[in-house]
Short mmCIF file of C-alpha atoms in Angstrom, two decimals:
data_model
loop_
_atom_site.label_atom_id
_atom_site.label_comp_id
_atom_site.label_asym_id
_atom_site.label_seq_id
_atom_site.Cartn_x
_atom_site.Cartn_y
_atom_site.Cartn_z
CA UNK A 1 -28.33 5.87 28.86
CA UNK A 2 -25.32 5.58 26.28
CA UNK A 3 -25.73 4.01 22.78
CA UNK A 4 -22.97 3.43 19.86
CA UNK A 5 -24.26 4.14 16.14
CA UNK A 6 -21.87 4.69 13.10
CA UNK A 7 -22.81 6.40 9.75
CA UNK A 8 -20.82 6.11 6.56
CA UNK A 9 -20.19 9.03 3.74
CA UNK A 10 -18.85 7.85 0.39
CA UNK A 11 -16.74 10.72 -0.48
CA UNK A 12 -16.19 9.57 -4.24
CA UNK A 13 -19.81 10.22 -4.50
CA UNK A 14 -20.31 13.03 -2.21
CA UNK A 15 -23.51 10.87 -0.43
CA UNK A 16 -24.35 8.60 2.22
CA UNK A 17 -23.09 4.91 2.07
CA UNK A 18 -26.02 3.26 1.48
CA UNK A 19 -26.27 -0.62 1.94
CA UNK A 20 -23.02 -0.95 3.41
CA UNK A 21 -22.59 -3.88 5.70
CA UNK A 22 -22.04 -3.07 9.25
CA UNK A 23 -20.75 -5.90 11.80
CA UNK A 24 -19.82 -4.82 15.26
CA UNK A 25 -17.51 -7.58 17.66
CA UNK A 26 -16.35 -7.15 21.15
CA UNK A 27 -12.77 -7.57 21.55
CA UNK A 28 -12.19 -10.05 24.84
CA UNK A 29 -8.11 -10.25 24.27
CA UNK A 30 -7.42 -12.25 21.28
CA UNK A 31 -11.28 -13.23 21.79
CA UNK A 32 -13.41 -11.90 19.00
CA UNK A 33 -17.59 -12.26 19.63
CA UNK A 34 -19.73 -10.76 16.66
CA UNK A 35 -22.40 -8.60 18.81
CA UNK A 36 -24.29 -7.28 15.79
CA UNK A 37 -24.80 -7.39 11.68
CA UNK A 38 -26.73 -4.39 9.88
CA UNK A 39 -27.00 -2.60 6.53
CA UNK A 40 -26.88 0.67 6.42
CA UNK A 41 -30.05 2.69 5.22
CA UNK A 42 -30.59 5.45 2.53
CA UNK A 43 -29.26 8.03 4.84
CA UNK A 44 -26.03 5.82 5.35
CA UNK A 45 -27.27 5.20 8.98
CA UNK A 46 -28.39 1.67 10.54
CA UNK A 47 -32.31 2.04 11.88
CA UNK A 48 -31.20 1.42 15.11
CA UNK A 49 -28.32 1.85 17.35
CA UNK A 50 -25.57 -0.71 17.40
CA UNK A 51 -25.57 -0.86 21.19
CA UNK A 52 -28.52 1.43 23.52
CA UNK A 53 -29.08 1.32 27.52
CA UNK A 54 -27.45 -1.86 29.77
CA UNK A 55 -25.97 -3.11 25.83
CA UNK A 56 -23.48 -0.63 26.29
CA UNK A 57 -20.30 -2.08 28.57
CA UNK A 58 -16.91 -1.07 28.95
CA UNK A 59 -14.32 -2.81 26.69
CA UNK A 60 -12.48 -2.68 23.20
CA UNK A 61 -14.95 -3.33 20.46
CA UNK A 62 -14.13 -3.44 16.58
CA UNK A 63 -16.44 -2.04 14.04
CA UNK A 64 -16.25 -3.82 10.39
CA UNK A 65 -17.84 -1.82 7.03
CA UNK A 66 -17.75 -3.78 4.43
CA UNK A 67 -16.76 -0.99 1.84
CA UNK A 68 -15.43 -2.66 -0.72
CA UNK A 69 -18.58 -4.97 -1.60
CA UNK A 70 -20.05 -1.38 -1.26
CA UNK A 71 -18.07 0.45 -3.67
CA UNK A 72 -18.18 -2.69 -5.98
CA UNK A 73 -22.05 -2.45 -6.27
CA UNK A 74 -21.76 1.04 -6.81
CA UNK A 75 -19.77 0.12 -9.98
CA UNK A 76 -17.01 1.36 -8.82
CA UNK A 77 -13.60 0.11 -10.69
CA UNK A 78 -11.11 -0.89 -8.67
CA UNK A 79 -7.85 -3.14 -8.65
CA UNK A 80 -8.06 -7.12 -7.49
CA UNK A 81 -6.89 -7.34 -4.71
CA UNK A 82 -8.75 -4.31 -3.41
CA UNK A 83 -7.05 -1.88 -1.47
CA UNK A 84 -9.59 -0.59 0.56
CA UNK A 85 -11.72 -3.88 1.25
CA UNK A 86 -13.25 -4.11 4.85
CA UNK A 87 -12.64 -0.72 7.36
CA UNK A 88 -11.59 -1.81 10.71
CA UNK A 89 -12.63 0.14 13.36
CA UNK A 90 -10.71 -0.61 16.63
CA UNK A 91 -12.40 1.57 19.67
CA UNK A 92 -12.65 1.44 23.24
CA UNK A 93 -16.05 2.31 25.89
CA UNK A 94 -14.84 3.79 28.90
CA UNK A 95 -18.17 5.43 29.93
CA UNK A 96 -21.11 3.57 29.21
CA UNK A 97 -23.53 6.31 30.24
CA UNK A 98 -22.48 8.10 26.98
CA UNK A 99 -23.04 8.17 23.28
CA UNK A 100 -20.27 6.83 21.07
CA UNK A 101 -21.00 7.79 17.29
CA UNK A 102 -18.51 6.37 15.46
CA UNK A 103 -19.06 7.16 11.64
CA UNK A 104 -16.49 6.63 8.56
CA UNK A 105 -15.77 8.80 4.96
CA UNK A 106 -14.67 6.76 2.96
CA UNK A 107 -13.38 6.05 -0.91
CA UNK A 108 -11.39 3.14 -2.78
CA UNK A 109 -8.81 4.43 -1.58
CA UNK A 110 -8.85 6.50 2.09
CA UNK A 111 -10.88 6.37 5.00
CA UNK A 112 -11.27 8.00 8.06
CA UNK A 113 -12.98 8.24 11.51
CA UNK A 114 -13.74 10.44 14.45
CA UNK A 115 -15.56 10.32 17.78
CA UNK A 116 -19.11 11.63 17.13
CA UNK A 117 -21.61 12.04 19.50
#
């Protein structure tokens, strides 16, 4: 059975994004349907998986972080406007018999992603 999960790393800080919002949409052409909300944990991790088992389907999904509320309750200074705000993830499922870890590093002012597993 596949599952997607995600982890964030604030680089700035050299330790896991902690209580970072997570919000996870399916993307059905210009059709956007919010699947699942979470806050991620201590280790930077949500408890559970974002999608596990018959959840996971094939399609284009977007994952949101909401970094910048993050890095702003970290005490963070940054500029208004923000110019890293919310990280938008655009991915696609082609196999949904496997794991799809999609995790961010992230600062005020870079991110980046990978495919995990």
């Amino acid at each position: 059975m596949g599952k997607l999960s995600t982890h964030v790393l604030d680089i700035t800080q050299g330790k896991p994004g902690a209580g970072v919002q997570v919000k996870l949409y399916r993307v059905d052409g210009g059709e956007k349907v919010l699947l699942k909300a979470d806050t991620t944990n201590q280790d930077g991790r949500c408890e559970q998986p974002l999608l596990f088992g018959d959840e996971v389907k094939i399609g284009k999904y977007e994952l949101v972080f909401g970094a910048g509320d993050y890095f702003a309750a970290q005490g963070v200074t940054v500029p208004t406007p923000r110019f890293i705000d919310e990280v938008v993830i655009a991915f696609g499922i082609a196999d949904p018999g496997q794991n799809y870890h999609v995790p961010i590093v992230v600062s005020p002012w870079a991110y980046s992603t990978y495919r995990g597993s």
